[in-house]
Each structure stands twice: as C-alpha cells, then as structure tokens.
C-alpha cells in the first residue's frame, strides 16, 4: 500500500510539474515579458542656461535683472515642462555659478569647454541654449531662434521652434537665423539658441520676469520640440 501510494504521489507531482511547464511555455510564447518594466525616456534634451557667475550677460535697465538669472529661470521652467512630457533632461547649469573652473586663467574659454563636454557626454538628441537679447534700439522686441550654418537638422528644429514662438508672441521673427555661437558650433546634434526677448525693451524686460509669460514661451519651445521630434 505504502509503495503504491508513493508511486501515485510521485506521478501526481510529476503531472503537476508538467502542467506548470506547459503553462509557462504558453505564457512565454503568447505574453512575452519585457526585459525591463521601467519605461525608457524617448529622447534626451540638453538645456543650456547661458552665462553665469561673473558673466551676467545682458542687463535690464529698469529692474536691473541679470540675463544669467533669467536664463536659469527659463531653463528650469523648460526642464520641468520637458520632464512632464517624459523627456530626459541634462542641464548645463542648475545654479547661478559659472561653468568655468575658478582657477582657469581664461574663464570664458573654460566655461565654453565645460558646456561642450556636457553636451558631448549627454547622449542628447537635441540641444536648446537659452539667452535674452539686448540691442541699442529699445524698440526691438520678440523672440529669435538661431542655428549653426550647415546644420540642416538644426535649421529644421529652429524653424519649428521659431514658428511656435511667433504664435505665442507676434513680435517674434517668423524665420530662424544662422548664428555664429560656440554652443551651436561645438556639436553636430540639432542645436538651437533661443533669445526669448529683449532686455533692452522696457516692456519686454518686465514681461520676461512674469512667471505666466515665461511658462507660455517655454511651452511654445516645447511645442516646437514635439513637432520636430
Ligand atoms: Zn546671452
């Protein structure tokens, strides 16, 4: 009796194991499990806040606002919007400090090399450099987008962002321009430099410091990014 019972028990366990193996094989065939359950970001965007540290860039005559601070505020605003859309964002700077090495004899050169190395190490799909404009004629206003000469993808990308910014502010240019800027020339990736407005225009100097206007313009850039991608 004991032997028979054990034999039956072994047979039952064997049958159950076979069932599990068959179910496992069926599931693996018809319901393949992905290697990773963490969604991979579709694209990486470098957001570069221009200037910083001893280099404040342009300055507003009425409020005294520094371009470097406004650039950082816009960069953080665009970063948040891009991350909300699921993009991976690499920032060249996250605070008011300059990117140069404090001991570097040529701070400008040191800063540019740092920007370049961050872009190169980012594995980015796109680069957006953020600046504010200034001109001797205070009547100039609106946003302007630049790309590097010969960078065809950069030109297309700049066109999408410029169109989107024009929709948000009709004082903006309708077409992008070629710009001879280090941050654009240092990479083959689709890269643009956005001048969001003129600190030399009294109305725009104040407008650019309004959170709602900043969000609106950053959202326009995001719209251009989405259209390009
Ligand atoms: Zn600038």
Coordinates of N, CA and C and ligand atoms in Angstrom, one line a residue:
X1 N 0.8 -1.2 0.0 CA 0.0 0.0 0.0 C 0.9 1.3 0.0
X2 N 1.9 1.2 0.8 CA 2.7 2.4 1.0 C 3.5 2.7 -0.3
X3 N 4.0 1.6 -0.9 CA 4.7 1.8 -2.2 C 3.8 2.4 -3.3
X4 N 2.6 1.8 -3.4 CA 1.6 2.2 -4.4 C 1.3 3.7 -4.2
X5 N 1.0 4.0 -2.9 CA 0.6 5.4 -2.6 C 1.7 6.4 -3.0
X6 N 3.0 6.0 -2.7 CA 4.2 6.8 -3.0 C 4.3 7.0 -4.5
X7 N 4.1 5.9 -5.2 CA 4.2 5.9 -6.7 C 3.1 6.8 -7.3
X8 N 1.9 6.7 -6.7 CA 0.8 7.6 -7.2 C 1.1 9.1 -6.9
X9 N 1.7 9.3 -5.7 CA 2.0 10.7 -5.3 C 3.1 11.3 -6.2
X10 N 4.1 10.4 -6.5 CA 5.2 10.9 -7.4 C 4.6 11.2 -8.8
X11 N 3.7 10.3 -9.3 CA 3.1 10.6 -10.6 C 2.3 11.9 -10.6
X12 N 1.6 12.1 -9.5 CA 0.8 13.3 -9.4 C 1.7 14.6 -9.4
X13 N 2.8 14.5 -8.6 CA 3.7 15.7 -8.6 C 4.3 15.9 -9.9
X14 N 4.7 14.8 -10.6 CA 5.3 14.9 -11.9 C 4.3 15.5 -12.9
X15 N 3.0 15.1 -12.8 CA 2.0 15.7 -13.7 C 1.7 17.1 -13.4
X16 N 1.7 17.5 -12.2 CA 1.6 19.0 -11.8 C 2.7 19.8 -12.4
X17 N 4.0 19.3 -12.2 CA 5.1 20.0 -12.7 C 5.1 20.2 -14.2
X18 N 4.6 19.1 -14.9 CA 4.4 19.2 -16.4 C 3.4 20.2 -16.8
X19 N 2.3 20.3 -16.0 CA 1.3 21.3 -16.2 C 1.9 22.7 -16.1
X20 N 2.7 22.9 -15.0 CA 3.3 24.3 -14.8 C 4.3 24.6 -15.9
X21 N 5.0 23.6 -16.4 CA 6.0 23.9 -17.5 C 5.2 24.2 -18.8
X22 N 4.1 23.5 -19.0 CA 3.3 23.8 -20.2 C 2.7 25.2 -20.2
X23 N 2.2 25.6 -19.0 CA 1.6 26.9 -18.8 C 2.7 28.0 -19.0
X24 N 3.9 27.7 -18.4 CA 5.0 28.6 -18.5 C 5.4 28.8 -20.0
X25 N 5.5 27.7 -20.7 CA 5.9 27.8 -22.1 C 4.8 28.6 -22.9
X26 N 3.5 28.4 -22.6 CA 2.4 29.1 -23.3 C 2.5 30.6 -23.0
X27 N 2.7 30.9 -21.8 CA 2.7 32.3 -21.4 C 3.9 33.0 -22.0
X28 N 5.1 32.3 -22.0 CA 6.3 33.0 -22.6 C 6.1 33.2 -24.1
X29 N 5.3 32.3 -24.7 CA 5.1 32.5 -26.2 C 4.1 33.6 -26.5
X30 N 3.0 33.6 -25.8 CA 1.9 34.5 -26.1 C 1.9 35.8 -25.3
X31 N 2.5 35.8 -24.1 CA 2.6 37.0 -23.3 C 4.0 37.3 -22.9
X32 N 4.9 37.6 -23.9 CA 6.3 37.9 -23.6 C 6.5 39.0 -22.6
X33 N 7.3 38.8 -21.6 CA 7.5 39.9 -20.6 C 8.8 40.7 -21.1
X34 N 8.6 42.0 -21.0 CA 9.7 42.9 -21.4 C 10.9 42.7 -20.4
X35 N 12.1 42.9 -20.9 CA 13.3 42.8 -20.0 C 13.3 43.8 -18.9
X36 N 12.8 45.0 -19.2 CA 12.7 46.0 -18.1 C 11.3 46.5 -18.0
X37 N 10.8 46.7 -16.8 CA 9.5 47.3 -16.7 C 9.5 48.8 -16.5
X38 N 10.8 49.4 -16.4 CA 10.9 50.8 -16.3 C 10.9 51.4 -17.7
X39 N 9.9 52.4 -17.9 CA 9.9 52.9 -19.3 C 11.1 53.8 -19.6
X40 N 11.7 53.6 -20.7 CA 12.9 54.3 -21.1 C 12.5 55.6 -21.7
X41 N 13.1 56.8 -21.3 CA 12.8 58.1 -21.9 C 13.0 58.0 -23.4
X42 N 12.1 58.6 -24.1 CA 12.2 58.5 -25.6 C 13.4 59.4 -26.1
X43 N 13.6 60.5 -25.5 CA 14.6 61.4 -26.0 C 15.3 62.2 -24.9
X44 N 16.5 62.6 -25.1 CA 17.3 63.4 -24.2 C 17.5 64.8 -24.7
X45 N 17.3 65.8 -23.9 CA 17.4 67.2 -24.3 C 18.4 67.9 -23.4
X46 N 19.4 68.5 -24.0 CA 20.3 69.3 -23.2 C 19.7 70.7 -23.1
X47 N 19.5 71.3 -21.9 CA 19.0 72.6 -21.8 C 20.2 73.4 -21.2
X48 N 20.6 74.4 -21.9 CA 21.8 75.2 -21.6 C 21.4 76.6 -21.2
X49 N 21.5 76.9 -19.9 CA 21.3 78.3 -19.5 C 22.5 79.1 -19.7
X50 N 22.4 80.1 -20.6 CA 23.6 80.9 -21.0 C 24.2 81.8 -19.8
X51 N 25.5 82.0 -19.9 CA 26.2 82.9 -19.0 C 26.2 82.3 -17.5
X52 N 26.4 83.1 -16.5 CA 26.5 82.5 -15.1 C 27.8 83.0 -14.5
X53 N 27.7 83.1 -13.1 CA 28.9 83.5 -12.4 C 29.3 85.0 -12.6
X54 N 30.5 85.2 -12.9 CA 31.0 86.6 -13.2 C 30.4 87.1 -14.5
X55 N 30.0 86.2 -15.4 CA 29.4 86.7 -16.6 C 27.9 86.7 -16.5
X56 N 27.3 87.9 -16.3 CA 25.9 88.1 -16.1 C 25.2 88.2 -17.4
X57 N 25.9 88.5 -18.5 CA 25.2 88.7 -19.8 C 24.6 90.1 -19.9
X58 N 23.5 90.2 -20.6 CA 22.8 91.5 -20.7 C 22.2 91.8 -19.4
X59 N 21.8 93.1 -19.3 CA 21.1 93.6 -18.0 C 20.0 94.5 -18.3
X60 N 18.9 94.3 -17.6 CA 17.7 95.2 -17.8 C 17.9 96.5 -17.1
X61 N 17.7 97.6 -17.8 CA 18.0 99.0 -17.3 C 17.0 99.4 -16.2
X62 N 15.7 98.9 -16.3 CA 14.7 99.3 -15.4 C 14.8 98.6 -14.0
X63 N 14.8 97.3 -14.2 CA 14.8 96.4 -12.9 C 16.1 96.0 -12.5
X64 N 17.1 96.1 -13.4 CA 18.5 95.6 -13.1 C 18.6 94.1 -13.2
X65 N 17.6 93.4 -13.7 CA 17.7 92.0 -13.8 C 18.9 91.5 -14.7
X66 N 19.5 90.5 -14.2 CA 20.7 89.9 -15.0 C 20.2 88.8 -16.0
X67 N 20.7 88.9 -17.2 CA 20.3 87.8 -18.1 C 20.6 86.4 -17.6
X68 N 21.8 86.3 -17.0 CA 22.2 84.9 -16.5 C 21.1 84.3 -15.5
X69 N 20.5 85.2 -14.7 CA 19.4 84.7 -13.8 C 18.2 84.4 -14.5
X70 N 17.8 85.2 -15.5 CA 16.6 85.0 -16.3 C 16.8 83.7 -17.1
X71 N 18.0 83.5 -17.7 CA 18.2 82.3 -18.5 C 18.0 81.1 -17.6
X72 N 18.5 81.1 -16.4 CA 18.4 80.0 -15.5 C 16.9 79.7 -15.1
X73 N 16.1 80.8 -14.9 CA 14.7 80.6 -14.6 C 14.0 80.0 -15.8
X74 N 14.3 80.4 -17.0 CA 13.7 79.9 -18.2 C 14.1 78.4 -18.4
X75 N 15.4 78.2 -18.1 CA 15.9 76.8 -18.3 C 15.2 75.8 -17.3
X76 N 15.0 76.2 -16.1 CA 14.3 75.4 -15.1 C 12.9 75.2 -15.5
X77 N 12.2 76.2 -16.0 CA 10.8 76.1 -16.4 C 10.7 75.1 -17.6
X78 N 11.6 75.3 -18.6 CA 11.5 74.4 -19.7 C 11.9 72.9 -19.3
X79 N 12.8 72.8 -18.4 CA 13.2 71.5 -17.8 C 12.0 70.8 -17.2
X80 N 11.2 71.5 -16.4 CA 10.0 70.9 -15.8 C 9.0 70.5 -16.8
X81 N 8.8 71.3 -17.8 CA 7.8 71.0 -18.9 C 8.3 69.8 -19.7
X82 N 9.6 69.7 -20.0 CA 10.1 68.6 -20.8 C 10.0 67.3 -20.0
X83 N 10.3 67.4 -18.7 CA 10.3 66.2 -17.9 C 8.8 65.7 -17.7
X84 N 7.9 66.6 -17.7 CA 6.5 66.3 -17.6 C 6.0 65.5 -18.8
X85 N 6.7 65.8 -19.9 CA 6.4 65.1 -21.2 C 7.2 63.7 -21.3
X86 N 8.0 63.4 -20.3 CA 8.7 62.2 -20.3 C 10.1 62.2 -20.9
X87 N 10.6 63.4 -21.2 CA 11.9 63.6 -21.8 C 12.9 63.5 -20.6
X88 N 14.1 63.0 -21.0 CA 15.3 63.1 -20.1 C 15.9 64.4 -20.3
X89 N 16.2 65.2 -19.3 CA 16.8 66.5 -19.5 C 18.2 66.5 -18.8
X90 N 19.2 67.1 -19.5 CA 20.5 67.3 -18.9 C 20.7 68.8 -18.9
X91 N 20.9 69.4 -17.7 CA 21.1 70.8 -17.6 C 22.6 71.1 -17.6
X92 N 23.0 72.2 -18.3 CA 24.5 72.5 -18.2 C 24.8 73.2 -16.9
X93 N 23.8 74.0 -16.4 CA 24.0 74.5 -15.0 C 22.6 74.6 -14.3
X94 N 22.7 74.4 -13.0 CA 21.5 74.3 -12.2 C 21.4 75.5 -11.2
X95 N 22.5 76.3 -11.1 CA 22.5 77.4 -10.2 C 23.2 78.6 -10.8
X96 N 23.4 79.7 -10.0 CA 23.9 80.9 -10.6 C 25.4 80.9 -10.9
X97 N 26.1 79.8 -10.4 CA 27.5 79.8 -10.6 C 27.9 79.6 -12.1
X98 N 29.0 80.2 -12.4 CA 29.6 80.0 -13.8 C 30.1 78.6 -14.0
X99 N 30.2 78.1 -15.2 CA 30.7 76.8 -15.5 C 32.2 76.7 -15.6
X100 N 32.9 77.8 -15.5 CA 34.3 77.8 -15.6 C 35.0 77.3 -14.3
X101 N 36.2 76.8 -14.5 CA 37.0 76.4 -13.3 C 37.5 77.7 -12.6
X102 N 37.3 77.8 -11.3 CA 37.7 79.1 -10.6 C 39.2 79.4 -10.8
X103 N 40.0 78.4 -11.1 CA 41.5 78.7 -11.2 C 41.9 79.0 -12.7
X104 N 40.9 78.8 -13.6 CA 41.2 79.0 -15.0 C 41.6 80.4 -15.4
X105 N 42.8 80.6 -16.1 CA 43.2 82.0 -16.4 C 42.2 82.6 -17.4
X106 N 41.7 81.8 -18.3 CA 40.7 82.3 -19.3 C 39.3 81.7 -19.0
X107 N 38.5 82.4 -18.2 CA 37.2 81.9 -17.7 C 36.3 81.6 -18.8
X108 N 36.2 82.5 -19.8 CA 35.3 82.3 -21.0 C 35.6 81.0 -21.7
X109 N 36.9 80.7 -21.9 CA 37.3 79.5 -22.6 C 37.0 78.3 -21.8
X110 N 37.3 78.4 -20.5 CA 37.0 77.3 -19.6 C 35.5 77.0 -19.5
X111 N 34.7 78.0 -19.5 CA 33.2 77.8 -19.5 C 32.7 77.2 -20.7
X112 N 33.2 77.6 -21.9 CA 32.8 77.0 -23.2 C 33.2 75.6 -23.3
X113 N 34.4 75.2 -22.8 CA 34.8 73.8 -22.9 C 33.9 73.0 -22.0
X114 N 33.5 73.5 -20.9 CA 32.7 72.7 -20.0 C 31.3 72.5 -20.6
X115 N 30.7 73.5 -21.3 CA 29.4 73.3 -22.0 C 29.6 72.2 -23.0
X116 N 30.7 72.3 -23.8 CA 30.9 71.3 -24.8 C 31.0 69.9 -24.3
X117 N 31.7 69.8 -23.2 CA 31.9 68.4 -22.6 C 30.6 67.9 -22.1
X118 N 29.7 68.8 -21.5 CA 28.4 68.3 -21.0 C 27.6 67.8 -22.2
X119 N 27.6 68.6 -23.3 CA 26.8 68.2 -24.5 C 27.3 66.9 -25.0
X120 N 28.6 66.8 -25.1 CA 29.2 65.6 -25.7 C 28.9 64.3 -24.8
X121 N 28.9 64.5 -23.5 CA 28.7 63.4 -22.6 C 27.2 63.1 -22.3
X122 N 26.3 63.9 -22.9 CA 24.9 63.8 -22.5 C 24.2 62.7 -23.3
X123 N 24.7 62.3 -24.5 CA 24.0 61.4 -25.4 C 22.7 62.0 -25.8
X124 N 22.7 63.3 -26.0 CA 21.5 64.1 -26.3 C 21.0 64.0 -27.7
X125 N 19.7 64.1 -27.9 CA 19.1 64.2 -29.2 C 19.0 65.6 -29.7
X126 N 18.8 66.5 -28.7 CA 18.6 67.9 -29.0 C 19.4 68.8 -28.0
X127 N 19.7 70.0 -28.5 CA 20.3 71.0 -27.6 C 19.6 72.3 -27.7
X128 N 19.2 72.8 -26.5 CA 18.5 74.1 -26.5 C 19.3 75.1 -25.6
X129 N 19.9 76.1 -26.2 CA 20.6 77.1 -25.4 C 19.7 78.3 -25.2
X130 N 19.7 78.8 -23.9 CA 18.7 79.9 -23.5 C 19.4 81.2 -23.2
X131 N 19.0 82.2 -23.9 CA 19.5 83.6 -23.8 C 18.4 84.6 -23.8
X132 N 18.8 85.9 -23.4 CA 17.9 87.0 -23.6 C 18.7 88.0 -24.4
X133 N 18.0 88.7 -25.3 CA 18.6 89.6 -26.2 C 18.8 91.1 -25.6
X134 N 19.6 91.8 -26.3 CA 19.8 93.3 -26.0 C 20.3 94.0 -27.2
X135 N 19.7 95.2 -27.5 CA 20.1 95.9 -28.7 C 20.1 97.4 -28.3
X136 N 20.8 98.2 -29.1 CA 20.9 99.6 -28.8 C 19.5 100.3 -29.1
X137 N 18.8 99.8 -30.0 CA 17.4 100.3 -30.3 C 16.4 99.7 -29.3
X138 N 15.9 100.4 -28.4 CA 15.0 99.9 -27.4 C 13.6 99.4 -28.0
X139 N 13.4 99.8 -29.2 CA 12.1 99.4 -29.8 C 12.1 97.9 -30.2
X140 N 13.3 97.3 -30.4 CA 13.3 95.8 -30.8 C 12.7 94.9 -29.7
X141 N 11.9 94.0 -30.2 CA 11.3 93.1 -29.2 C 10.9 91.8 -29.9
X142 N 10.6 90.7 -29.1 CA 10.2 89.4 -29.7 C 11.3 88.4 -29.5
X143 N 11.0 87.2 -29.8 CA 11.9 86.0 -29.7 C 12.6 85.7 -31.0
X144 N 13.8 85.3 -30.9 CA 14.6 85.0 -32.1 C 15.3 83.6 -31.9
X145 N 15.3 82.7 -32.9 CA 15.9 81.4 -32.8 C 17.1 81.3 -33.8
X146 N 18.2 80.8 -33.3 CA 19.4 80.7 -34.2 C 19.8 79.2 -34.3
X147 N 20.5 78.9 -35.4 CA 21.1 77.5 -35.6 C 22.4 77.7 -36.3
X148 N 23.2 76.7 -36.2 CA 24.6 76.8 -36.8 C 24.5 76.6 -38.3
X149 N 25.3 77.4 -39.1 CA 25.4 77.2 -40.5 C 25.8 75.8 -40.9
X150 N 25.1 75.2 -41.8 CA 25.5 73.8 -42.2 C 24.8 72.7 -41.4
X151 N 24.2 73.1 -40.3 CA 23.5 72.0 -39.5 C 22.0 72.0 -40.0
X152 N 21.7 71.1 -40.9 CA 20.4 71.1 -41.6 C 19.3 70.7 -40.6
X153 N 19.6 69.7 -39.7 CA 18.6 69.3 -38.7 C 18.4 70.4 -37.7
X154 N 19.5 71.1 -37.4 CA 19.4 72.3 -36.5 C 18.5 73.4 -37.1
X155 N 18.6 73.5 -38.4 CA 17.8 74.5 -39.1 C 16.3 74.2 -39.1
X156 N 16.0 72.9 -39.3 CA 14.6 72.4 -39.3 C 14.0 72.6 -37.9
X157 N 14.8 72.2 -36.9 CA 14.4 72.3 -35.5 C 14.2 73.8 -35.1
X158 N 15.1 74.6 -35.5 CA 15.0 76.1 -35.3 C 13.7 76.6 -35.9
X159 N 13.4 76.2 -37.1 CA 12.2 76.6 -37.8 C 10.9 76.3 -37.0
X160 N 10.9 75.1 -36.5 CA 9.7 74.6 -35.7 C 9.5 75.5 -34.5
X161 N 10.6 75.7 -33.8 CA 10.6 76.5 -32.5 C 10.3 77.9 -32.8
X162 N 10.8 78.5 -33.9 CA 10.6 79.9 -34.2 C 9.1 80.1 -34.6
X163 N 8.5 79.2 -35.4 CA 7.1 79.3 -35.7 C 6.2 79.2 -34.5
X164 N 6.6 78.3 -33.6 CA 5.8 78.2 -32.3 C 5.9 79.4 -31.4
X165 N 7.1 80.0 -31.4 CA 7.3 81.2 -30.6 C 6.6 82.4 -31.2
X166 N 6.5 82.4 -32.5 CA 5.8 83.5 -33.2 C 4.3 83.4 -32.9
X167 N 3.8 82.2 -32.8 CA 2.4 82.0 -32.4 C 2.1 82.5 -31.0
X168 N 3.1 82.4 -30.1 CA 2.9 82.8 -28.8 C 3.2 84.3 -28.6
X169 N 4.0 84.9 -29.5 CA 4.2 86.4 -29.4 C 4.5 86.9 -30.8
X170 N 3.6 87.6 -31.3 CA 3.6 88.0 -32.7 C 4.7 89.1 -33.0
X171 N 5.4 89.6 -31.9 CA 6.6 90.4 -32.2 C 7.8 89.6 -32.5
X172 N 7.7 88.3 -32.4 CA 8.9 87.5 -32.7 C 9.1 87.4 -34.2
X173 N 10.3 87.0 -34.6 CA 10.6 86.7 -36.0 C 9.8 85.5 -36.5
X174 N 9.6 85.5 -37.8 CA 8.8 84.3 -38.3 C 9.8 83.2 -38.8
X175 N 11.0 83.6 -39.1 CA 12.0 82.6 -39.6 C 13.3 82.6 -38.7
X176 N 13.9 81.5 -38.5 CA 15.1 81.5 -37.7 C 16.3 82.0 -38.5
X177 N 17.4 82.3 -37.8 CA 18.6 82.9 -38.4 C 19.8 82.0 -38.1
X178 N 20.8 82.1 -39.0 CA 22.1 81.5 -38.8 C 22.8 82.3 -37.7
X179 N 23.4 81.6 -36.7 CA 24.1 82.3 -35.6 C 25.4 81.7 -35.4
X180 N 26.5 82.5 -35.3 CA 27.8 82.0 -35.1 C 28.1 82.0 -33.6
X181 N 27.6 81.0 -32.9 CA 27.8 80.8 -31.5 C 28.5 79.5 -31.1
X182 N 29.4 79.6 -30.2 CA 30.2 78.4 -29.8 C 29.3 77.2 -29.5
X183 N 28.3 77.4 -28.7 CA 27.4 76.3 -28.2 C 26.7 75.6 -29.4
X184 N 26.5 76.3 -30.5 CA 25.9 75.7 -31.7 C 27.0 75.1 -32.5
X185 N 28.1 75.7 -32.6 CA 29.2 75.2 -33.5 C 29.9 74.0 -32.9
X186 N 29.8 73.8 -31.6 CA 30.6 72.7 -30.9 C 29.9 71.4 -31.0
X187 N 28.8 71.2 -31.7 CA 28.1 69.9 -31.8 C 27.5 69.7 -33.2
X188 N 27.4 68.4 -33.5 CA 26.7 68.1 -34.8 C 25.2 67.8 -34.5
X189 N 24.8 67.8 -33.2 CA 23.4 67.5 -32.9 C 22.5 68.6 -33.3
X190 N 21.2 68.4 -33.5 CA 20.3 69.5 -33.8 C 20.3 70.4 -32.6
X191 N 20.9 71.6 -32.8 CA 21.1 72.5 -31.7 C 20.5 73.9 -32.0
X192 N 19.9 74.6 -31.1 CA 19.4 75.9 -31.3 C 19.7 76.8 -30.1
X193 N 19.8 78.1 -30.4 CA 20.0 79.1 -29.4 C 18.7 80.0 -29.5
X194 N 18.0 80.1 -28.3 CA 16.8 80.9 -28.3 C 17.0 82.2 -27.5
X195 N 16.8 83.3 -28.2 CA 16.8 84.6 -27.5 C 15.3 84.9 -27.2
X196 N 14.9 84.8 -26.0 CA 13.5 84.8 -25.6 C 12.9 86.2 -25.8
X197 N 13.7 87.2 -25.7 CA 13.2 88.6 -25.8 C 14.3 89.6 -25.5
X198 N 13.9 90.9 -25.6 CA 14.9 91.9 -25.4 C 14.9 92.6 -24.1
X199 N 16.0 92.5 -23.3 CA 16.1 93.2 -22.0 C 16.3 94.7 -22.3
X200 N 16.6 95.1 -23.5 CA 16.7 96.5 -23.9 C 15.4 97.1 -24.2
X201 N 14.3 96.4 -24.2 CA 13.0 96.9 -24.4 C 12.3 96.9 -23.0
X202 N 11.9 98.1 -22.6 CA 11.3 98.2 -21.2 C 10.1 97.3 -20.9
X203 N 9.2 97.2 -21.9 CA 8.1 96.4 -21.7 C 8.5 94.9 -21.6
X204 N 9.3 94.5 -22.5 CA 9.7 93.1 -22.5 C 10.6 92.7 -21.3
X205 N 11.4 93.7 -20.8 CA 12.2 93.5 -19.6 C 11.3 93.0 -18.5
X206 N 10.1 93.7 -18.3 CA 9.2 93.4 -17.2 C 8.4 92.1 -17.6
X207 N 8.0 92.0 -18.8 CA 7.2 90.8 -19.2 C 8.0 89.5 -19.0
X208 N 9.3 89.5 -19.4 CA 10.1 88.3 -19.3 C 10.2 87.8 -17.8
X209 N 10.0 88.7 -16.9 CA 10.1 88.3 -15.5 C 8.8 87.8 -14.9
X210 N 7.7 87.8 -15.7 CA 6.4 87.3 -15.3 C 6.4 85.8 -15.5
X211 N 6.0 85.1 -14.4 CA 6.0 83.6 -14.5 C 5.1 83.1 -15.6
X212 N 3.9 83.7 -15.7 CA 3.0 83.2 -16.7 C 3.5 83.4 -18.1
X213 N 4.2 84.5 -18.4 CA 4.8 84.7 -19.7 C 6.0 83.7 -20.0
X214 N 6.8 83.5 -18.9 CA 7.9 82.5 -19.0 C 7.3 81.1 -19.4
X215 N 6.3 80.7 -18.7 CA 5.7 79.4 -18.9 C 5.1 79.3 -20.3
X216 N 4.5 80.4 -20.8 CA 3.9 80.5 -22.1 C 5.0 80.3 -23.2
X217 N 6.1 81.0 -23.1 CA 7.2 80.9 -24.0 C 7.9 79.5 -24.0
X218 N 8.1 79.0 -22.8 CA 8.7 77.7 -22.7 C 7.8 76.6 -23.3
X219 N 6.5 76.8 -23.1 CA 5.6 75.8 -23.6 C 5.6 75.9 -25.2
X220 N 5.8 77.1 -25.7 CA 6.0 77.3 -27.2 C 7.2 76.5 -27.7
X221 N 8.3 76.6 -26.9 CA 9.5 75.9 -27.3 C 9.3 74.4 -27.2
X222 N 8.6 73.9 -26.2 CA 8.2 72.5 -26.1 C 7.4 72.1 -27.3
X223 N 6.5 72.9 -27.7 CA 5.7 72.6 -28.9 C 6.5 72.4 -30.1
X224 N 7.5 73.3 -30.3 CA 8.5 73.1 -31.4 C 9.3 71.9 -31.3
X225 N 9.7 71.5 -30.1 CA 10.5 70.3 -29.8 C 9.6 69.1 -30.3
X226 N 8.4 69.1 -29.8 CA 7.5 67.9 -30.1 C 7.2 67.8 -31.6
X227 N 7.1 68.9 -32.3 CA 6.8 68.9 -33.7 C 8.0 68.4 -34.4
X228 N 9.2 68.8 -34.0 CA 10.5 68.4 -34.7 C 10.7 66.9 -34.5
X229 N 10.4 66.4 -33.3 CA 10.7 65.0 -33.0 C 9.6 64.1 -33.6
Ligands
LIG1 ZN1 23.3 85.8 -23.8

